[in-house]
Structure formats: structure tokens, C-alpha cells
mmCIF file of N, CA, C and O and ligand atoms in Angstrom:
data_model
loop_
_atom_site.group_PDB
_atom_site.id
_atom_site.type_symbol
_atom_site.label_atom_id
_atom_site.label_comp_id
_atom_site.label_asym_id
_atom_site.label_seq_id
_atom_site.Cartn_x
_atom_site.Cartn_y
_atom_site.Cartn_z
ATOM 1 N N MET A 291 -36.839 -81.820 82.958
ATOM 2 C CA MET A 291 -36.430 -81.959 81.952
ATOM 3 C C MET A 291 -37.093 -81.664 80.821
ATOM 4 O O MET A 291 -38.386 -82.560 80.747
ATOM 5 N N GLY A 292 -36.528 -80.237 79.258
ATOM 6 C CA GLY A 292 -37.708 -80.955 78.166
ATOM 7 C C GLY A 292 -36.660 -80.484 77.514
ATOM 8 O O GLY A 292 -35.757 -79.700 77.582
ATOM 9 N N TYR A 293 -36.960 -81.010 75.724
ATOM 10 C CA TYR A 293 -36.149 -80.522 74.602
ATOM 11 C C TYR A 293 -37.845 -80.331 73.861
ATOM 12 O O TYR A 293 -38.192 -81.160 73.885
ATOM 13 N N TRP A 294 -36.938 -79.549 73.010
ATOM 14 C CA TRP A 294 -37.340 -79.289 71.496
ATOM 15 C C TRP A 294 -36.632 -79.493 70.424
ATOM 16 O O TRP A 294 -35.333 -77.997 71.198
ATOM 17 N N LEU A 295 -36.818 -79.558 69.192
ATOM 18 C CA LEU A 295 -35.429 -79.102 67.874
ATOM 19 C C LEU A 295 -36.890 -79.036 67.010
ATOM 20 O O LEU A 295 -37.843 -79.691 67.241
ATOM 21 N N ALA A 296 -35.845 -78.425 66.191
ATOM 22 C CA ALA A 296 -36.421 -77.623 65.138
ATOM 23 C C ALA A 296 -36.678 -79.097 64.346
ATOM 24 O O ALA A 296 -35.702 -79.844 63.857
ATOM 25 N N GLU A 297 -37.690 -78.738 62.884
ATOM 26 C CA GLU A 297 -38.315 -79.716 62.266
ATOM 27 C C GLU A 297 -36.856 -80.148 61.368
ATOM 28 O O GLU A 297 -36.388 -82.185 60.772
ATOM 29 N N LYS A 298 -36.252 -79.375 60.731
ATOM 30 C CA LYS A 298 -35.717 -79.599 59.786
ATOM 31 C C LYS A 298 -34.176 -80.158 60.075
ATOM 32 O O LYS A 298 -33.447 -80.748 59.870
ATOM 33 N N TYR A 299 -33.865 -80.322 62.229
ATOM 34 C CA TYR A 299 -32.914 -80.914 62.431
ATOM 35 C C TYR A 299 -33.216 -82.309 62.673
ATOM 36 O O TYR A 299 -32.143 -83.230 63.680
ATOM 37 N N TRP A 300 -34.138 -82.263 62.275
ATOM 38 C CA TRP A 300 -34.379 -84.008 62.975
ATOM 39 C C TRP A 300 -34.410 -85.280 62.701
ATOM 40 O O TRP A 300 -33.213 -85.043 61.817
ATOM 41 N N GLY A 301 -33.995 -86.535 63.504
ATOM 42 C CA GLY A 301 -33.506 -87.586 62.644
ATOM 43 C C GLY A 301 -31.384 -87.153 62.623
ATOM 44 O O GLY A 301 -31.257 -88.504 61.790
ATOM 45 N N LYS A 302 -31.351 -86.680 63.058
ATOM 46 C CA LYS A 302 -29.519 -86.780 62.867
ATOM 47 C C LYS A 302 -28.599 -87.154 64.153
ATOM 48 O O LYS A 302 -27.440 -86.737 63.974
ATOM 49 N N GLY A 303 -29.322 -87.543 65.307
ATOM 50 C CA GLY A 303 -28.616 -87.937 66.609
ATOM 51 C C GLY A 303 -28.439 -86.864 68.073
ATOM 52 O O GLY A 303 -27.488 -87.260 68.408
ATOM 53 N N LEU A 304 -28.906 -85.485 66.987
ATOM 54 C CA LEU A 304 -29.118 -84.443 68.072
ATOM 55 C C LEU A 304 -29.363 -84.384 69.362
ATOM 56 O O LEU A 304 -28.371 -83.549 70.541
ATOM 57 N N MET A 305 -30.412 -84.711 69.153
ATOM 58 C CA MET A 305 -30.973 -84.169 70.751
ATOM 59 C C MET A 305 -30.018 -85.156 71.448
ATOM 60 O O MET A 305 -30.410 -85.216 72.612
ATOM 61 N N SER A 306 -30.318 -87.105 70.820
ATOM 62 C CA SER A 306 -29.681 -87.593 71.735
ATOM 63 C C SER A 306 -28.800 -86.958 72.343
ATOM 64 O O SER A 306 -28.303 -87.427 73.736
ATOM 65 N N GLU A 307 -27.545 -86.150 71.604
ATOM 66 C CA GLU A 307 -26.471 -85.783 72.172
ATOM 67 C C GLU A 307 -26.505 -85.144 73.615
ATOM 68 O O GLU A 307 -26.069 -85.143 74.031
ATOM 69 N N ALA A 308 -27.313 -84.212 72.740
ATOM 70 C CA ALA A 308 -27.161 -83.143 73.160
ATOM 71 C C ALA A 308 -27.141 -83.471 74.803
ATOM 72 O O ALA A 308 -27.279 -82.387 75.912
ATOM 73 N N VAL A 309 -29.070 -84.164 75.302
ATOM 74 C CA VAL A 309 -29.299 -84.160 75.747
ATOM 75 C C VAL A 309 -28.770 -85.130 77.153
ATOM 76 O O VAL A 309 -28.464 -85.295 78.501
ATOM 77 N N LYS A 310 -27.175 -86.167 77.018
ATOM 78 C CA LYS A 310 -26.208 -87.072 76.881
ATOM 79 C C LYS A 310 -25.603 -85.972 77.643
ATOM 80 O O LYS A 310 -25.348 -86.582 79.115
ATOM 81 N N LYS A 311 -25.185 -85.408 76.792
ATOM 82 C CA LYS A 311 -23.903 -83.962 77.846
ATOM 83 C C LYS A 311 -24.906 -83.455 78.728
ATOM 84 O O LYS A 311 -23.907 -82.873 79.718
ATOM 85 N N PHE A 312 -26.286 -82.821 78.250
ATOM 86 C CA PHE A 312 -26.954 -82.258 79.391
ATOM 87 C C PHE A 312 -26.222 -82.419 81.240
ATOM 88 O O PHE A 312 -26.811 -81.992 81.756
ATOM 89 N N MET A 313 -26.850 -83.935 81.059
ATOM 90 C CA MET A 313 -26.744 -84.687 82.019
ATOM 91 C C MET A 313 -26.090 -84.614 82.819
ATOM 92 O O MET A 313 -25.762 -84.840 83.720
ATOM 93 N N ALA A 314 -24.745 -85.589 81.983
ATOM 94 C CA ALA A 314 -24.161 -85.481 82.576
ATOM 95 C C ALA A 314 -22.925 -84.522 83.205
ATOM 96 O O ALA A 314 -22.764 -84.077 84.161
ATOM 97 N N HIS A 315 -23.920 -83.080 82.557
ATOM 98 C CA HIS A 315 -23.271 -81.218 82.894
ATOM 99 C C HIS A 315 -23.508 -81.294 84.098
ATOM 100 O O HIS A 315 -23.001 -80.909 85.571
ATOM 101 N N ILE A 316 -25.299 -81.085 84.010
ATOM 102 C CA ILE A 316 -25.316 -81.056 85.687
ATOM 103 C C ILE A 316 -25.379 -82.411 86.670
ATOM 104 O O ILE A 316 -25.326 -81.904 87.642
ATOM 105 N N PHE A 317 -25.337 -83.099 86.353
ATOM 106 C CA PHE A 317 -25.104 -84.015 87.187
ATOM 107 C C PHE A 317 -24.061 -83.853 88.340
ATOM 108 O O PHE A 317 -23.100 -83.733 89.782
ATOM 109 N N THR A 318 -23.093 -83.304 87.698
ATOM 110 C CA THR A 318 -21.668 -83.055 87.673
ATOM 111 C C THR A 318 -21.301 -81.793 88.567
ATOM 112 O O THR A 318 -20.739 -81.671 89.873
ATOM 113 N N LYS A 319 -22.014 -80.658 88.341
ATOM 114 C CA LYS A 319 -22.187 -79.415 88.862
ATOM 115 C C LYS A 319 -23.311 -79.095 89.424
ATOM 116 O O LYS A 319 -22.700 -78.205 90.166
ATOM 117 N N PHE A 320 -24.688 -80.178 89.972
ATOM 118 C CA PHE A 320 -24.614 -79.408 90.844
ATOM 119 C C PHE A 320 -25.146 -81.148 91.551
ATOM 120 O O PHE A 320 -24.963 -82.011 91.168
ATOM 121 N N SER A 321 -25.936 -80.690 92.646
ATOM 122 C CA SER A 321 -26.214 -82.290 93.790
ATOM 123 C C SER A 321 -27.401 -82.552 94.420
ATOM 124 O O SER A 321 -28.973 -82.233 94.799
ATOM 125 N N LEU A 322 -27.305 -83.341 92.765
ATOM 126 C CA LEU A 322 -29.200 -83.579 91.491
ATOM 127 C C LEU A 322 -28.789 -84.931 92.247
ATOM 128 O O LEU A 322 -27.629 -84.986 92.078
ATOM 129 N N ARG A 323 -29.821 -85.448 92.099
ATOM 130 C CA ARG A 323 -30.524 -87.354 92.446
ATOM 131 C C ARG A 323 -31.060 -87.426 91.695
ATOM 132 O O ARG A 323 -30.646 -89.272 91.140
ATOM 133 N N ARG A 324 -32.368 -86.241 90.298
ATOM 134 C CA ARG A 324 -32.782 -86.979 90.007
ATOM 135 C C ARG A 324 -33.212 -85.905 88.728
ATOM 136 O O ARG A 324 -33.077 -85.038 89.040
ATOM 137 N N ILE A 325 -33.327 -86.887 87.020
ATOM 138 C CA ILE A 325 -33.758 -86.317 86.568
ATOM 139 C C ILE A 325 -34.464 -86.723 85.385
ATOM 140 O O ILE A 325 -34.604 -88.127 85.524
ATOM 141 N N TYR A 326 -35.901 -86.122 85.680
ATOM 142 C CA TYR A 326 -36.781 -86.584 84.643
ATOM 143 C C TYR A 326 -37.410 -86.395 83.877
ATOM 144 O O TYR A 326 -37.157 -84.478 83.769
ATOM 145 N N ALA A 327 -38.569 -86.777 82.789
ATOM 146 C CA ALA A 327 -39.224 -85.863 82.041
ATOM 147 C C ALA A 327 -40.255 -85.986 81.353
ATOM 148 O O ALA A 327 -40.179 -88.147 81.770
ATOM 149 N N TYR A 328 -41.525 -85.871 80.564
ATOM 150 C CA TYR A 328 -42.586 -86.595 80.301
ATOM 151 C C TYR A 328 -42.347 -86.695 78.771
ATOM 152 O O TYR A 328 -41.882 -85.704 78.264
ATOM 153 N N ALA A 329 -42.753 -87.357 77.807
ATOM 154 C CA ALA A 329 -43.630 -87.673 76.551
ATOM 155 C C ALA A 329 -44.798 -87.692 76.842
ATOM 156 O O ALA A 329 -44.671 -88.901 77.146
ATOM 157 N N TYR A 330 -45.300 -87.156 75.869
ATOM 158 C CA TYR A 330 -46.854 -87.903 75.159
ATOM 159 C C TYR A 330 -46.538 -89.199 74.492
ATOM 160 O O TYR A 330 -45.406 -89.851 74.376
ATOM 161 N N ALA A 331 -47.342 -89.700 75.192
ATOM 162 C CA ALA A 331 -48.000 -91.979 74.846
ATOM 163 C C ALA A 331 -47.980 -91.699 73.915
ATOM 164 O O ALA A 331 -46.530 -92.476 72.769
ATOM 165 N N ARG A 332 -47.678 -90.230 72.658
ATOM 166 C CA ARG A 332 -48.284 -90.541 71.465
ATOM 167 C C ARG A 332 -45.560 -90.343 70.297
ATOM 168 O O ARG A 332 -45.957 -90.360 69.073
ATOM 169 N N ASN A 333 -45.433 -89.778 71.496
ATOM 170 C CA ASN A 333 -44.611 -89.241 70.558
ATOM 171 C C ASN A 333 -42.813 -90.455 71.257
ATOM 172 O O ASN A 333 -41.931 -90.406 71.645
ATOM 173 N N LYS A 334 -42.922 -91.305 70.285
ATOM 174 C CA LYS A 334 -42.370 -92.395 70.077
ATOM 175 C C LYS A 334 -40.400 -92.098 69.721
ATOM 176 O O LYS A 334 -39.406 -92.931 70.600
ATOM 177 N N GLY A 335 -40.157 -90.488 69.249
ATOM 178 C CA GLY A 335 -38.894 -90.433 69.059
ATOM 179 C C GLY A 335 -38.525 -90.071 70.075
ATOM 180 O O GLY A 335 -37.822 -90.215 70.637
ATOM 181 N N SER A 336 -39.054 -89.311 70.516
ATOM 182 C CA SER A 336 -38.859 -88.137 72.677
ATOM 183 C C SER A 336 -38.455 -89.894 72.885
ATOM 184 O O SER A 336 -37.061 -89.179 73.941
ATOM 185 N N MET A 337 -39.073 -90.663 73.289
ATOM 186 C CA MET A 337 -39.061 -92.087 74.011
ATOM 187 C C MET A 337 -37.745 -92.273 73.845
ATOM 188 O O MET A 337 -37.189 -92.398 74.799
ATOM 189 N N ARG A 338 -37.584 -92.412 72.824
ATOM 190 C CA ARG A 338 -36.100 -93.346 72.221
ATOM 191 C C ARG A 338 -35.324 -92.365 72.765
ATOM 192 O O ARG A 338 -33.898 -93.099 72.703
ATOM 193 N N VAL A 339 -35.074 -91.359 72.381
ATOM 194 C CA VAL A 339 -34.094 -90.629 72.802
ATOM 195 C C VAL A 339 -33.769 -90.616 74.455
ATOM 196 O O VAL A 339 -32.702 -90.835 74.581
ATOM 197 N N MET A 340 -35.156 -90.168 75.430
ATOM 198 C CA MET A 340 -34.773 -90.332 76.587
ATOM 199 C C MET A 340 -34.330 -91.948 76.950
ATOM 200 O O MET A 340 -33.466 -91.860 78.005
ATOM 201 N N GLU A 341 -34.820 -93.274 75.829
ATOM 202 C CA GLU A 341 -33.860 -94.426 76.661
ATOM 203 C C GLU A 341 -32.763 -94.573 75.408
ATOM 204 O O GLU A 341 -31.571 -95.101 76.600
ATOM 205 N N LYS A 342 -32.242 -93.626 74.346
ATOM 206 C CA LYS A 342 -31.117 -94.121 74.163
ATOM 207 C C LYS A 342 -29.682 -93.309 75.324
ATOM 208 O O LYS A 342 -28.523 -93.197 74.904
ATOM 209 N N VAL A 343 -30.575 -92.538 75.430
ATOM 210 C CA VAL A 343 -29.389 -91.600 76.469
ATOM 211 C C VAL A 343 -29.223 -92.430 78.898
ATOM 212 O O VAL A 343 -28.492 -91.622 79.401
ATOM 213 N N GLY A 344 -29.970 -93.091 78.310
ATOM 214 C CA GLY A 344 -29.997 -93.927 80.118
ATOM 215 C C GLY A 344 -31.062 -94.506 80.309
ATOM 216 O O GLY A 344 -30.596 -94.406 81.799
ATOM 217 N N MET A 345 -31.792 -92.939 80.507
ATOM 218 C CA MET A 345 -32.910 -93.216 81.067
ATOM 219 C C MET A 345 -34.115 -93.768 81.355
ATOM 220 O O MET A 345 -34.177 -95.022 79.931
ATOM 221 N N LYS A 346 -34.329 -94.797 82.157
ATOM 222 C CA LYS A 346 -35.361 -96.000 82.325
ATOM 223 C C LYS A 346 -36.873 -94.996 82.280
ATOM 224 O O LYS A 346 -37.551 -93.938 83.257
ATOM 225 N N PHE A 347 -38.093 -96.178 82.128
ATOM 226 C CA PHE A 347 -39.154 -95.585 81.575
ATOM 227 C C PHE A 347 -39.604 -96.585 83.189
ATOM 228 O O PHE A 347 -39.711 -96.703 83.875
ATOM 229 N N GLU A 348 -40.223 -95.034 83.956
ATOM 230 C CA GLU A 348 -41.067 -95.462 85.475
ATOM 231 C C GLU A 348 -42.910 -95.503 85.553
ATOM 232 O O GLU A 348 -42.849 -96.081 86.326
ATOM 233 N N GLY A 349 -43.094 -95.257 84.411
ATOM 234 C CA GLY A 349 -44.174 -95.642 84.363
ATOM 235 C C GLY A 349 -45.206 -94.427 83.848
ATOM 236 O O GLY A 349 -44.782 -93.465 82.761
ATOM 237 N N ILE A 350 -46.479 -94.456 83.801
ATOM 238 C CA ILE A 350 -47.729 -93.039 83.299
ATOM 239 C C ILE A 350 -48.743 -92.577 84.039
ATOM 240 O O ILE A 350 -49.088 -93.339 84.658
ATOM 241 N N ALA A 351 -48.472 -91.173 82.984
ATOM 242 C CA ALA A 351 -49.024 -90.718 84.336
ATOM 243 C C ALA A 351 -50.596 -90.821 82.768
ATOM 244 O O ALA A 351 -50.161 -89.702 82.240
ATOM 245 N N PRO A 352 -51.847 -91.571 83.534
ATOM 246 C CA PRO A 352 -53.517 -90.710 83.134
ATOM 247 C C PRO A 352 -53.563 -89.720 82.983
ATOM 248 O O PRO A 352 -53.617 -88.279 83.374
ATOM 249 N N LYS A 353 -53.882 -89.381 81.201
ATOM 250 C CA LYS A 353 -54.472 -87.936 81.185
ATOM 251 C C LYS A 353 -53.797 -86.468 82.202
ATOM 252 O O LYS A 353 -54.171 -86.166 82.227
ATOM 253 N N TYR A 354 -52.522 -87.025 81.658
ATOM 254 C CA TYR A 354 -51.369 -86.293 82.177
ATOM 255 C C TYR A 354 -51.878 -84.657 81.607
ATOM 256 O O TYR A 354 -51.360 -83.311 82.825
ATOM 257 N N ALA A 355 -51.542 -84.617 79.993
ATOM 258 C CA ALA A 355 -51.634 -83.589 79.857
ATOM 259 C C ALA A 355 -52.731 -82.699 78.710
ATOM 260 O O ALA A 355 -53.428 -83.271 78.580
ATOM 261 N N LEU A 356 -52.996 -81.889 78.431
ATOM 262 C CA LEU A 356 -54.830 -80.954 77.339
ATOM 263 C C LEU A 356 -53.980 -81.143 76.467
ATOM 264 O O LEU A 356 -53.131 -79.477 76.226
ATOM 265 N N LYS A 357 -53.763 -81.336 75.298
ATOM 266 C CA LYS A 357 -53.324 -80.375 74.577
ATOM 267 C C LYS A 357 -54.211 -81.053 73.616
ATOM 268 O O LYS A 357 -55.212 -82.044 72.597
ATOM 269 N N ASP A 358 -54.426 -79.699 72.637
ATOM 270 C CA ASP A 358 -55.568 -79.760 71.249
ATOM 271 C C ASP A 358 -57.244 -80.365 71.986
ATOM 272 O O ASP A 358 -57.790 -80.755 71.090
ATOM 273 N N GLY A 359 -57.642 -79.162 73.172
ATOM 274 C CA GLY A 359 -59.146 -79.698 74.091
ATOM 275 C C GLY A 359 -59.528 -81.285 74.410
ATOM 276 O O GLY A 359 -60.257 -81.752 74.902
ATOM 277 N N LYS A 360 -57.973 -81.779 73.640
ATOM 278 C CA LYS A 360 -58.218 -83.731 74.944
ATOM 279 C C LYS A 360 -56.902 -84.117 75.983
ATOM 280 O O LYS A 360 -55.648 -83.482 75.669
ATOM 281 N N TYR A 361 -56.989 -84.056 77.126
ATOM 282 C CA TYR A 361 -56.248 -85.083 77.754
ATOM 283 C C TYR A 361 -55.770 -86.245 77.575
ATOM 284 O O TYR A 361 -56.221 -87.296 76.703
ATOM 285 N N ILE A 362 -54.651 -86.158 77.298
ATOM 286 C CA ILE A 362 -53.557 -87.400 76.811
ATOM 287 C C ILE A 362 -53.149 -87.725 77.807
ATOM 288 O O ILE A 362 -51.680 -87.605 78.896
ATOM 289 N N ASP A 363 -52.527 -89.027 77.594
ATOM 290 C CA ASP A 363 -51.647 -90.063 79.486
ATOM 291 C C ASP A 363 -50.067 -89.128 78.707
ATOM 292 O O ASP A 363 -49.660 -88.872 77.287
ATOM 293 N N CYS A 364 -49.138 -89.276 79.918
ATOM 294 C CA CYS A 364 -48.188 -88.936 79.413
ATOM 295 C C CYS A 364 -46.960 -90.790 79.930
ATOM 296 O O CYS A 364 -47.142 -90.803 80.895
ATOM 297 N N TYR A 365 -46.119 -90.624 79.530
ATOM 298 C CA TYR A 365 -44.984 -91.858 80.289
ATOM 299 C C TYR A 365 -43.381 -90.666 80.677
ATOM 300 O O TYR A 365 -43.133 -89.852 80.033
ATOM 301 N N ILE A 366 -43.443 -91.220 81.956
ATOM 302 C CA ILE A 366 -42.816 -90.645 82.830
ATOM 303 C C ILE A 366 -41.236 -91.665 82.296
ATOM 304 O O ILE A 366 -41.062 -92.776 82.499
ATOM 305 N N TYR A 367 -40.054 -90.637 82.341
ATOM 306 C CA TYR A 367 -38.622 -92.087 82.236
ATOM 307 C C TYR A 367 -37.443 -90.192 83.410
ATOM 308 O O TYR A 367 -38.520 -89.178 83.444
ATOM 309 N N ALA A 368 -36.874 -91.199 83.125
ATOM 310 C CA ALA A 368 -36.136 -90.874 84.740
ATOM 311 C C ALA A 368 -34.128 -91.294 84.549
ATOM 312 O O ALA A 368 -34.582 -92.072 84.695
ATOM 313 N N ARG A 369 -33.621 -90.642 85.171
ATOM 314 C CA ARG A 369 -32.255 -91.485 85.876
ATOM 315 C C ARG A 369 -31.505 -90.756 87.262
ATOM 316 O O ARG A 369 -32.566 -88.895 87.346
ATOM 317 N N VAL A 370 -31.225 -92.185 88.001
ATOM 318 C CA VAL A 370 -31.376 -91.606 88.932
ATOM 319 C C VAL A 370 -29.527 -91.772 89.216
ATOM 320 O O VAL A 370 -29.745 -92.773 88.963
ATOM 321 N N LYS A 371 -29.523 -90.754 89.911
ATOM 322 C CA LYS A 371 -27.438 -90.894 90.496
ATOM 323 C C LYS A 371 -27.566 -91.812 92.038
ATOM 324 O O LYS A 371 -28.571 -90.737 92.944
HETATM 325 C C1 COA B 194 -38.488 -85.578 69.904
HETATM 326 C C2 COA B 194 -37.301 -85.042 70.005
HETATM 327 C C3 COA B 194 -36.452 -84.312 70.141
HETATM 328 C C4 COA B 194 -36.038 -86.144 69.068
HETATM 329 O O1 COA B 194 -34.987 -85.125 68.308
HETATM 330 P P1 COA B 194 -33.616 -85.958 66.711
HETATM 331 O O2 COA B 194 -32.614 -84.798 67.415
HETATM 332 O O3 COA B 194 -34.717 -86.078 66.216
HETATM 333 O O4 COA B 194 -33.663 -87.249 68.252
HETATM 334 P P2 COA B 194 -32.781 -88.116 67.433
HETATM 335 O O5 COA B 194 -32.002 -88.275 65.875
HETATM 336 O O6 COA B 194 -31.510 -87.623 68.446
HETATM 337 O O7 COA B 194 -32.808 -89.697 67.757
HETATM 338 C C5 COA B 194 -34.418 -90.104 67.460
HETATM 339 C C6 COA B 194 -34.375 -91.585 67.401
HETATM 340 O O8 COA B 194 -35.814 -91.859 67.987
HETATM 341 C C7 COA B 194 -36.827 -92.440 66.548
HETATM 342 N N1 COA B 194 -37.735 -92.151 66.154
HETATM 343 C C8 COA B 194 -37.840 -91.217 65.466
HETATM 344 N N2 COA B 194 -39.507 -90.480 65.345
HETATM 345 C C9 COA B 194 -39.581 -92.203 65.970
HETATM 346 C C10 COA B 194 -40.898 -92.765 66.120
HETATM 347 N N3 COA B 194 -42.140 -92.355 65.566
HETATM 348 N N4 COA B 194 -41.199 -93.538 66.118
HETATM 349 C C11 COA B 194 -40.021 -94.720 66.735
HETATM 350 N N5 COA B 194 -39.149 -94.586 67.077
HETATM 351 C C12 COA B 194 -38.907 -93.214 66.652
HETATM 352 C C13 COA B 194 -34.989 -92.610 65.964
HETATM 353 O O9 COA B 194 -35.445 -93.605 65.365
HETATM 354 C C14 COA B 194 -33.876 -92.038 66.917
HETATM 355 O O10 COA B 194 -33.450 -93.820 67.249
HETATM 356 P P3 COA B 194 -32.060 -94.264 65.808
HETATM 357 O O11 COA B 194 -31.294 -93.457 66.710
HETATM 358 O O12 COA B 194 -32.612 -95.801 67.339
HETATM 359 O O13 COA B 194 -33.002 -94.837 65.433
HETATM 360 C C15 COA B 194 -37.387 -84.050 68.395
HETATM 361 O O14 COA B 194 -38.156 -84.707 67.091
HETATM 362 C C16 COA B 194 -37.854 -82.564 67.959
HETATM 363 O O15 COA B 194 -38.255 -81.762 69.156
HETATM 364 N N6 COA B 194 -39.705 -83.281 68.682
HETATM 365 C C17 COA B 194 -40.836 -81.828 69.476
HETATM 366 C C18 COA B 194 -40.851 -81.707 70.080
HETATM 367 C C19 COA B 194 -41.233 -82.531 70.993
HETATM 368 O O16 COA B 194 -41.680 -83.670 70.918
HETATM 369 N N7 COA B 194 -40.381 -82.621 72.019
HETATM 370 C C20 COA B 194 -40.206 -82.989 73.449
HETATM 371 C C21 COA B 194 -41.187 -83.328 74.383
HETATM 372 S S1 COA B 194 -41.427 -85.068 75.317
#
């Protein structure tokens, strides 16, 4: 899963609500067992969204992403049914 929200809408609880509803919908509609997402190590807002919707922190993938010429760690979160 990945998500992005225009900056002017940040901090209103929108993405937490959207992700929660999205996960409930696709777990119901499809026979999925696992939904996961990666957050850049510095993206505390995204990690908080995942915690708020009941996803569990699974670990850190070192230097997983290449961003602005630098390799950065990513935090893995998942919800398993
Ligand atoms: C990350 C993003 C999706 C959050 O969307 P949002 O609608 O603002 O999120 P919500 O309002 O539902 O919740 C944000 C939570 O993170 C917290 N938060 C935000 N910035 C934070 C920071 N720098 N440090 C700690 N917590 C932070 C908020 O306080 C809130 O938690 P709370 O309800 O307990 O107070 C949005 O900022 C975004 O689209 N960013 C750009 C793209 C991106 O980073 N996508 C994710 C890639 S993994």
C-alpha cells in the first residue's frame, strides 16, 4: 500500500480515516492475508498513520530507498489477517 495527500490537507485525520476504510474494504472484498507499507525513516507522520490504523511495526529495511542521491532506511508496517 502507498498513499499521498496534498499538503494543504495534512493534519486533519484524513489519511488515517482513508487508510482504515481502505484496509477494511480490501480485506472484505479480496482474500488477502497481508497488507504492508514502507515509510522513510524520517516520515514520523506516516508511521503514526499506520500505528493509528492498527498496523504493526515489523522492522527496518536498511538503505531500502534511494532519495535525492542518498540511500535511506525504511520502516516496515503490516496488518495481517
Ligand atoms: C503522511 C501523510 C499521509 C499523513 O496524512 P494526514 O492526513 O496528515 O495524517 P493524519 O492527520 O490522519 O494523522 C497524522 C498523524 O501523524 C502525526 N504526525 C504528523 N507529523 C508528525 C511528525 N513530524 N512527528 C510525529 N507525529 C507526526 C499527527 O500528529 C497525527 O497523529 P495524531 O492523530 O496522533 O495527532 C501526509 O503527510 C502525506 O501525504 N505526506 C506526503 C506523502 C507521504 O509521506 N506518504 C507516505 C509515504 S510512506
